[in-house]
Short mmCIF file of C-alpha atoms in Angstrom, two decimals:
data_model
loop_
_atom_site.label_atom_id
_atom_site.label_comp_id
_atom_site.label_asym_id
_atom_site.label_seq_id
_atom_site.Cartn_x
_atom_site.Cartn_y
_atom_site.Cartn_z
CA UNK A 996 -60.82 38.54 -14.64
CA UNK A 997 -62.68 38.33 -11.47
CA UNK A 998 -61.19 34.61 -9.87
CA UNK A 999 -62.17 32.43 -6.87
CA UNK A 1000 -61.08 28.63 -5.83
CA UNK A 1001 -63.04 26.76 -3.57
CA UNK A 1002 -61.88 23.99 -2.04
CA UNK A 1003 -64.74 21.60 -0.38
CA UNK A 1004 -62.36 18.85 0.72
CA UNK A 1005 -60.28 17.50 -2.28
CA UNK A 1006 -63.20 19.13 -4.74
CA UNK A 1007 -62.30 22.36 -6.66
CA UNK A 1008 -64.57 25.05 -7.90
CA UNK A 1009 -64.26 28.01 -9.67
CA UNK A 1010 -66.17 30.99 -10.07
CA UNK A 1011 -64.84 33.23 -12.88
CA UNK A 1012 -66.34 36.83 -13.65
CA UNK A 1013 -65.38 39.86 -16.27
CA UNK A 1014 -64.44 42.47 -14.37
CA UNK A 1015 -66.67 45.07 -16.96
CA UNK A 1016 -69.78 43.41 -17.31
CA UNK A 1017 -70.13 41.68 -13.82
CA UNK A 1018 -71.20 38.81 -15.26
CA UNK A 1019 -69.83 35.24 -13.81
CA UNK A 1020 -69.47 31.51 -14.50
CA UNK A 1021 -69.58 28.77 -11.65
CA UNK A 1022 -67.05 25.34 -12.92
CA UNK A 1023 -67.95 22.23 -10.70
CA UNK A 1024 -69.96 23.63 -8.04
CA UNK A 1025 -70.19 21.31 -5.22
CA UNK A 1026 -73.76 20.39 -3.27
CA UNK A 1027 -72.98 21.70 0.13
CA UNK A 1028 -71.53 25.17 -0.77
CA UNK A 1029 -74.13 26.87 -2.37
CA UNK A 1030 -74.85 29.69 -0.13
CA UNK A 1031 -71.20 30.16 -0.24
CA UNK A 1032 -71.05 30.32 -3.56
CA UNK A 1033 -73.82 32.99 -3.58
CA UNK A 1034 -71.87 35.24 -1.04
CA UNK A 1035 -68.91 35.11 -2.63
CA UNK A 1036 -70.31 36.15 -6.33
CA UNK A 1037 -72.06 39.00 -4.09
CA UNK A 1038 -69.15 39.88 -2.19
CA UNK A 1039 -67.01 40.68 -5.71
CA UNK A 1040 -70.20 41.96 -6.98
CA UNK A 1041 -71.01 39.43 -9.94
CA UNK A 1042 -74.15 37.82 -11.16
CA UNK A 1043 -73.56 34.55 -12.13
CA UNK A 1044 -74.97 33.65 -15.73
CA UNK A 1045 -73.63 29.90 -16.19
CA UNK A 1046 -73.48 26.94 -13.97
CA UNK A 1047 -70.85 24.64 -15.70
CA UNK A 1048 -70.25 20.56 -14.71
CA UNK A 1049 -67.10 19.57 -16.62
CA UNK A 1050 -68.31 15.95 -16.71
CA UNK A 1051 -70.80 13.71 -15.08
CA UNK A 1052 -68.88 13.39 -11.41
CA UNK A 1053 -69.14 10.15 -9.28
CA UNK A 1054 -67.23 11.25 -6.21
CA UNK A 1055 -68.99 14.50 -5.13
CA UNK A 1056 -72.84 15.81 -5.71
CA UNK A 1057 -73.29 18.41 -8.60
CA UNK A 1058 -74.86 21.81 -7.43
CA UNK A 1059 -75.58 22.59 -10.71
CA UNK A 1060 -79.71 22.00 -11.02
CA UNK A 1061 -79.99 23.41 -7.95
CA UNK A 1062 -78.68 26.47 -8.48
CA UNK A 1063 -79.91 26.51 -12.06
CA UNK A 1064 -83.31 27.01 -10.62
CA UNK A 1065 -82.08 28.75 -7.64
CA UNK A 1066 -80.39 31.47 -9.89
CA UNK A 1067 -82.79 31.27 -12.65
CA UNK A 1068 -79.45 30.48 -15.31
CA UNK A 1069 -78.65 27.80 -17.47
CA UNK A 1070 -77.07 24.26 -16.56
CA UNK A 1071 -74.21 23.85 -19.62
CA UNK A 1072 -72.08 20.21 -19.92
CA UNK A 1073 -70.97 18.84 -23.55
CA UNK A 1074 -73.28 17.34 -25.66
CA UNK A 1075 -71.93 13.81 -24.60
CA UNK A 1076 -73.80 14.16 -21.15
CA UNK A 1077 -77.28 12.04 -20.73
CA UNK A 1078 -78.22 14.14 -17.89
CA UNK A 1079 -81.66 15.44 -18.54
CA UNK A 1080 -81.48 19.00 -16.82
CA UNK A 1081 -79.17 20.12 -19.12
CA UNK A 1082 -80.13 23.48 -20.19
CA UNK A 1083 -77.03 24.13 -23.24
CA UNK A 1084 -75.30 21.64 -24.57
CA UNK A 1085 -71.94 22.02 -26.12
CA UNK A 1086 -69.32 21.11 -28.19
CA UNK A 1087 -65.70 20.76 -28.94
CA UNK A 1088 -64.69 24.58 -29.92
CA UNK A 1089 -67.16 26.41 -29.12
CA UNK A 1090 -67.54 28.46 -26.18
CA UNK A 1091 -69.36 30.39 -23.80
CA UNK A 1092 -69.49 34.38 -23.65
CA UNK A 1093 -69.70 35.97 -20.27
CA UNK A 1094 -68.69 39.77 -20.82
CA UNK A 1095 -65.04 39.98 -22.05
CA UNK A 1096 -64.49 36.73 -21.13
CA UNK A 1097 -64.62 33.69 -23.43
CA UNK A 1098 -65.15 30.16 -22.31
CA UNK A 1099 -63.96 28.05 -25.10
CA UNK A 1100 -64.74 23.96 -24.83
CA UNK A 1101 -62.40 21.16 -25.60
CA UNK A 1102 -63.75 17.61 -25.71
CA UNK A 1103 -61.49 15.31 -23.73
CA UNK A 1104 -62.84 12.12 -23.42
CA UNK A 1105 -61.64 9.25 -21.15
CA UNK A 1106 -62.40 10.01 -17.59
CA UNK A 1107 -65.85 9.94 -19.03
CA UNK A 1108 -67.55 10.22 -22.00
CA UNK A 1109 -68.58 13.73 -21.35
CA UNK A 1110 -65.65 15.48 -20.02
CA UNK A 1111 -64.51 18.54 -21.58
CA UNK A 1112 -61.92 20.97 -20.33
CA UNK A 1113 -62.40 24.90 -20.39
CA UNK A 1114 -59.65 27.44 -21.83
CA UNK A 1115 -60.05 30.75 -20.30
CA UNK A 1116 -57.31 33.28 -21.21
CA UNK A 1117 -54.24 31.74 -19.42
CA UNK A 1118 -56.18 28.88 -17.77
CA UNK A 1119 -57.09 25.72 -18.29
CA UNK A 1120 -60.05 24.34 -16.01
CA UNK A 1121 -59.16 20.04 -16.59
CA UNK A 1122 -62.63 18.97 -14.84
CA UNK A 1123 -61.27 15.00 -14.14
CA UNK A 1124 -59.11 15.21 -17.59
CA UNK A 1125 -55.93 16.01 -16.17
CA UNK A 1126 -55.04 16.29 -11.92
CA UNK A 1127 -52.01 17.69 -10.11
CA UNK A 1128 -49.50 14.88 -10.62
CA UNK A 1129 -52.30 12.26 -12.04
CA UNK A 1130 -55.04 11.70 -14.26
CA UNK A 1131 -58.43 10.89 -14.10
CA UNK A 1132 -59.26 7.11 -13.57
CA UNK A 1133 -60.73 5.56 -16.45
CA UNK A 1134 -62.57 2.59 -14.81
CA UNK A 1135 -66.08 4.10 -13.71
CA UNK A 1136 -68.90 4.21 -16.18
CA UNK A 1137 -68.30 5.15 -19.38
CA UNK A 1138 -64.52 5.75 -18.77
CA UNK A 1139 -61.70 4.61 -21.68
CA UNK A 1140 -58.18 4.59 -21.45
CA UNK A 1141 -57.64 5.14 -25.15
CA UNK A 1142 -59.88 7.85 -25.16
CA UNK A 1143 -58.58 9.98 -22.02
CA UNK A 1144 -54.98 9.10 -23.88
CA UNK A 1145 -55.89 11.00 -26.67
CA UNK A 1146 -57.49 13.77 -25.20
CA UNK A 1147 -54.10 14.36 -23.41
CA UNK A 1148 -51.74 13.94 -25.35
CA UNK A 1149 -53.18 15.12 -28.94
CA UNK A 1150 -55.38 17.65 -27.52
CA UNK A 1151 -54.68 19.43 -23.91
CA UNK A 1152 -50.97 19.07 -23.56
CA UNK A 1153 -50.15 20.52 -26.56
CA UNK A 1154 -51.19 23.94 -25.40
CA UNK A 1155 -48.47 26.27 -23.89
CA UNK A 1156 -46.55 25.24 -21.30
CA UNK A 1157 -47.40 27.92 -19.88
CA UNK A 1158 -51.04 27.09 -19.50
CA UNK A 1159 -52.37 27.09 -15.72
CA UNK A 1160 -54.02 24.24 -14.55
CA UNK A 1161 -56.50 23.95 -12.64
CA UNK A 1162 -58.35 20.34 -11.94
CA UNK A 1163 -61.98 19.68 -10.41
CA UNK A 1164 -60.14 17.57 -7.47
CA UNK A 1165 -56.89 18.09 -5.34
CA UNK A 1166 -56.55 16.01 -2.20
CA UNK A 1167 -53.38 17.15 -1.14
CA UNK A 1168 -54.24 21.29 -0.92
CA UNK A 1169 -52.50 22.61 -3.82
CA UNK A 1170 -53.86 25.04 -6.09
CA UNK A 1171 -52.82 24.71 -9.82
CA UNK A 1172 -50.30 23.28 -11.62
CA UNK A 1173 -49.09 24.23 -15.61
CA UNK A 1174 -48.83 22.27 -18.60
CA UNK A 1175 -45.06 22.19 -18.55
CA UNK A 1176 -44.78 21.02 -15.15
CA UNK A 1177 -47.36 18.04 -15.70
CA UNK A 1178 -46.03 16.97 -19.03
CA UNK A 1179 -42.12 17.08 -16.76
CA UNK A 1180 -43.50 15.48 -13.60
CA UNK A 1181 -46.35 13.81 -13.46
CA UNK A 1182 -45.78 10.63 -13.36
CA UNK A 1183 -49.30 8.83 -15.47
CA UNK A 1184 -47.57 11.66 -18.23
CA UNK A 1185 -44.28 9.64 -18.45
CA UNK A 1186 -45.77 6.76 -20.62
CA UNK A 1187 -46.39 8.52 -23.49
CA UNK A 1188 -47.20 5.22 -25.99
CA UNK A 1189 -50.66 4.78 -26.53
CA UNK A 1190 -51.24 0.99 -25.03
CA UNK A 1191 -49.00 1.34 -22.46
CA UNK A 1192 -50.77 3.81 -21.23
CA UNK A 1193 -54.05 2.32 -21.61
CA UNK A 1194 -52.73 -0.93 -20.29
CA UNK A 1195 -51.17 1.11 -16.97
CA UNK A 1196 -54.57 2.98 -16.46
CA UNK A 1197 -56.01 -0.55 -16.39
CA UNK A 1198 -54.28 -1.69 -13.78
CA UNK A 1199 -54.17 1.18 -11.36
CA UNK A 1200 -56.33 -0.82 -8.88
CA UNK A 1201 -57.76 2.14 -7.14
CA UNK A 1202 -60.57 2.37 -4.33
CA UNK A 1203 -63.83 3.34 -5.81
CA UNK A 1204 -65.24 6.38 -4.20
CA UNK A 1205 -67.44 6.78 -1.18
CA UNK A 1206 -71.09 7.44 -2.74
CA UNK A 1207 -70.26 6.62 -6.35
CA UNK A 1208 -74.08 4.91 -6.66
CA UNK A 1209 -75.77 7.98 -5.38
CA UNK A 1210 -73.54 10.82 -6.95
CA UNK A 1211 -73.53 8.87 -10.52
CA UNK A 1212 -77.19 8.84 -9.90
CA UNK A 1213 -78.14 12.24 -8.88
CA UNK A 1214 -75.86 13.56 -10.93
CA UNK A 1215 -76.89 11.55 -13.97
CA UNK A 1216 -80.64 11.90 -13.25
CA UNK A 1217 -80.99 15.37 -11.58
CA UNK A 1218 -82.85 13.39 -8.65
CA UNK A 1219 -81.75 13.88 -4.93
CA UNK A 1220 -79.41 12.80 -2.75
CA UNK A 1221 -80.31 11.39 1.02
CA UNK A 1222 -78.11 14.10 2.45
CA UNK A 1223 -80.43 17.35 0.36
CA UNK A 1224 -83.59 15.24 1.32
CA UNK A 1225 -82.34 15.40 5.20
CA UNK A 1226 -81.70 19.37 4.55
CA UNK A 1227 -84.68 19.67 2.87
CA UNK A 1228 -86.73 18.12 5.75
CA UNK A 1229 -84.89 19.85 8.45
CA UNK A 1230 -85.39 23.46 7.04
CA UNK A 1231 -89.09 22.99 7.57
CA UNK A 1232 -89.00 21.23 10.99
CA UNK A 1233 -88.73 22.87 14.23
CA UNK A 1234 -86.77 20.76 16.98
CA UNK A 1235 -86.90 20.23 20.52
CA UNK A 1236 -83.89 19.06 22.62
CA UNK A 1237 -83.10 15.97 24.61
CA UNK A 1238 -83.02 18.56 28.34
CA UNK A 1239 -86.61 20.29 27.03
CA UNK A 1240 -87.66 16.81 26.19
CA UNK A 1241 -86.68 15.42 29.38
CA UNK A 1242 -87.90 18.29 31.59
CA UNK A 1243 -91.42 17.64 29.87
CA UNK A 1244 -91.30 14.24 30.58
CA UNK A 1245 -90.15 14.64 33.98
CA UNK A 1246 -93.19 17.99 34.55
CA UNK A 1247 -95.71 14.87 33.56
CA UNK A 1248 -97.25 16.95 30.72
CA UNK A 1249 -99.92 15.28 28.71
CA UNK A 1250 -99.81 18.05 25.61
CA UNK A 1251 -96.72 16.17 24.20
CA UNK A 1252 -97.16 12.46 22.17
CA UNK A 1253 -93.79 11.56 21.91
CA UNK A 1254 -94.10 9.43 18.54
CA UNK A 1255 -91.43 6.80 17.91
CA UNK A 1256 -90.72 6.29 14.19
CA UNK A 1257 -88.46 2.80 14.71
CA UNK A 1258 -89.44 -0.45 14.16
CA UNK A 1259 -91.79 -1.91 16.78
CA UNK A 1260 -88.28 -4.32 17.74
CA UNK A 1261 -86.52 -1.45 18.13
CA UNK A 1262 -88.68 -0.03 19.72
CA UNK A 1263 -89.49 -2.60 22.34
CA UNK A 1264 -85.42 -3.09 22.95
CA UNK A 1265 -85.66 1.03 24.42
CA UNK A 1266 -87.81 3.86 24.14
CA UNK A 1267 -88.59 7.30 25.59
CA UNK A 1268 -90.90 6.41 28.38
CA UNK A 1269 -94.60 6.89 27.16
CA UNK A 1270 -93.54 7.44 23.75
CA UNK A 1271 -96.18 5.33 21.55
CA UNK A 1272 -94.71 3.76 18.11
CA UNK A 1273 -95.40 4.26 14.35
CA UNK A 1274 -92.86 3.08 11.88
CA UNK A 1275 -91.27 5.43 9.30
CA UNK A 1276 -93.04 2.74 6.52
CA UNK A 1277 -96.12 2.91 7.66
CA UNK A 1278 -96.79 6.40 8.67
CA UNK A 1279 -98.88 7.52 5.78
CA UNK A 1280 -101.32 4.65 6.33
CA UNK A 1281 -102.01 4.38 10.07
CA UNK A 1282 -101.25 7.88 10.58
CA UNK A 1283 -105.17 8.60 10.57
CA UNK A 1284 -105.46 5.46 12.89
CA UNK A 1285 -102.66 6.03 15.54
CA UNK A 1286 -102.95 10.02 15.16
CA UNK A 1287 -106.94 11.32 14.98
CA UNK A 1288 -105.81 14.71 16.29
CA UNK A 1289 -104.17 16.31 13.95
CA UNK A 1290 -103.76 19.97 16.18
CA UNK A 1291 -101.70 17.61 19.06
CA UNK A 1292 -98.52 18.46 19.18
CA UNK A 1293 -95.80 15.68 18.26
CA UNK A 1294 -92.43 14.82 18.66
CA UNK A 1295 -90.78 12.42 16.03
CA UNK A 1296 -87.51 10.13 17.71
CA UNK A 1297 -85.50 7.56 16.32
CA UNK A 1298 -81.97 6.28 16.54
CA UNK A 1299 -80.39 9.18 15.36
CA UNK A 1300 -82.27 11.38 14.47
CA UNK A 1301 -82.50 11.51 10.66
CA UNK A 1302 -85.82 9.56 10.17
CA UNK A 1303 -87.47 11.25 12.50
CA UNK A 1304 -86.57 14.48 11.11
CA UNK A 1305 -88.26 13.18 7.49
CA UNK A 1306 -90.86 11.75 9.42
CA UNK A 1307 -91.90 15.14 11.49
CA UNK A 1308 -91.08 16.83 7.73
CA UNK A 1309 -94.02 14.22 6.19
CA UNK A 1310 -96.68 14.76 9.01
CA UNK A 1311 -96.21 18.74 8.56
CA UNK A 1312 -96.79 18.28 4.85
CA UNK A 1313 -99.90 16.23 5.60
CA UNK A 1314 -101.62 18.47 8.06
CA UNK A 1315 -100.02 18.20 11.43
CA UNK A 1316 -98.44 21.56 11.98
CA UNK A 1317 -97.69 21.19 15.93
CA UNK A 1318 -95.27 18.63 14.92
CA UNK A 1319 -91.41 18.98 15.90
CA UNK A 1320 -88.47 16.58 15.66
CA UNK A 1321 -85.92 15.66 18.69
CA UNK A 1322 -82.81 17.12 18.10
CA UNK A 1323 -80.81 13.80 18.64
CA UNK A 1324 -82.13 10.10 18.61
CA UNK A 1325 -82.38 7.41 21.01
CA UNK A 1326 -78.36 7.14 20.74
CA UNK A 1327 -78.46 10.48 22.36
CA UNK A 1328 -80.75 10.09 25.04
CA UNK A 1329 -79.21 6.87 26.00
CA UNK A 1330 -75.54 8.44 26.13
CA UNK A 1331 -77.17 11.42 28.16
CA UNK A 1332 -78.09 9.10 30.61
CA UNK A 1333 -81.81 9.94 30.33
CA UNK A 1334 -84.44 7.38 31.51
CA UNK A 1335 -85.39 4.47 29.06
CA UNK A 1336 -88.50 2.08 28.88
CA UNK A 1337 -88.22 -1.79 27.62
CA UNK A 1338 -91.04 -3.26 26.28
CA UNK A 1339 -94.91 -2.19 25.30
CA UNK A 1340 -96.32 1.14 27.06
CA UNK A 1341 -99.64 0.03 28.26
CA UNK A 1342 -102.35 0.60 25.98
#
């Protein structure tokens, strides 16, 4: 078996590949590593055939869809999952064949409703299920106590003790643990009666995580996160920095509207001197007003920098192809020390 861990902060991912057939299988892939997971499945010479999400995650975004249609393979989570994309669903013992190697599903319950965990020869990929000296919480949606309980202790930790573990998170940089040494040290694995455990998972009182709205959502829904619509916008926008910006300005050139995308308050508090103003909000509708030129070349500002970008990203998309974004926002130009206008430019 082909292996690779990749660590993208305290998130693990695994890609997995028979060494005969070149096929592969990516566990947990993480949002912001998928041209790394591409190199590396070209760099051992696989083709990878599954995307895999152990469970619906709420403290990283899912690279799954993305690379389902990037990669032209199928998204597979257990049959629990509500997530639309879902391309094969599956259930408790069954399994997934890539070459030699066989992927076989166990429904474990508790961290969510949907987690499963995935035996591969002498591995054992937990998803949430079961962590390096912990367990998954049980207190986000669709999380039970009893539930993740069970699927321990009746189910996963009755394999070998031998079994390698490897979890979906790790914030403290180890790699993999084993049945035998959870079930002797970890310390959630030490109350081993049914409502005390529930009753300690209860009362664990633990942060929730950074962007739990927007991962549960995108990763629920399929839809997008701020950060891949910022990407998105920036890998079809051209920029211009703050010293070309303020050479122009400086050189007088009229070929340049420097178009503000704040609000009008903002705006007024500090701008770019002669840069006119149009609102993120209302740029589709007074776009034709404010902008009857659509072969001028613009430059979308803000504060820093990411409206602007979706802004210069919109006006390309509607017909103004000479537009660029500055690389930076008003933050910038103020720390640079670059000139700055209060009030209305003169009409």
């Amino acid at each position: 078996m082909i292996f690779e861990q990749i660590a993208t902060g305290g998130c693990q991912s695994y890609l997995i590949g028979c060494n005969e057939s070149s096929g592969a299988a990516l566990i947990d892939p993480e949002i912001s590593q998928i041209d790394h997971y591409i190199a590396l499945a070209a760099r051992d010479g696989l083709r990878i055939r599954y995307v895999i999400d152990t469970h619906t995650h709420a403290d990283h975004f899912s690279a799954t869809r993305q690379l389902a249609r990037q990669l032209g393979v199928p998204v597979v989570m257990h049959r629990a999952s509500s997530a639309p994309f879902v391309d094969m669903r599956i259930g408790d013992g069954e399994m997934i064949i890539v070459g030699k190697l066989r992927l076989h599903a166990i429904h474990t319950p508790g961290h969510t409703r949907d987690s499963m965990c995935l035996r591969v020869e002498d591995r054992l990929f937990t998803g949430d299920t079961l962590l390096i000296g912990a367990t998954g919480r049980t207190d986000l949606p669709t999380g039970d106590p009893e539930a993740l309980f069970d699927s321990l202790f009746h189910r996963i930790l009755r394999l070998d003790a031998d079994v390698k573990v490897f979890p979906a998170h790790d914030y403290k940089g180890r790699r993999n643990s084993t049945i035998g040494q959870e079930l002797a040290t970890n310390p959630r694995l030490q109350t081993r009666e049914r409502a005390a455990f529930a009753e300690m998972m209860r009362n664990l009182d633990l942060s929730m995580p950074t962007h739990i709205t927007e991962a549960l959502r995108t990763n629920m829904s399929g839809g997008k996160s701020v950060a891949q619509l910022l990407a998105e916008a920036a890998a079809r926008v051209p920029f211009m920095s703050l010293e070309e910006l303020r050479a122009r300005i400086q050189a007088a050139e009229d070929d340049l509207i420097v178009l503000d995308v704040r609000e009008r308050e903002a705006y007024e508090s500090g701008h770019i001197p002669g840069a006119r103003v149009l609102p993120r909000g209302q740029l589709e509708l007074r776009v034709n007003q404010e902008l009857p030129d659509p072969t001028r070349r613009v430059l979308t500002c803000c504060e820093l920098g990411y409206v602007s970008t979706l802004a210069a990203s919109t006006l390309r998309e509607i017909g103004f192809l000479h537009t660029v974004a500055l690389d930076g926002g008003m933050k910038a130009w103020r720390e640079a020390g670059y000139p700055v206008k209060v009030g209305r430019e003169p009409q």
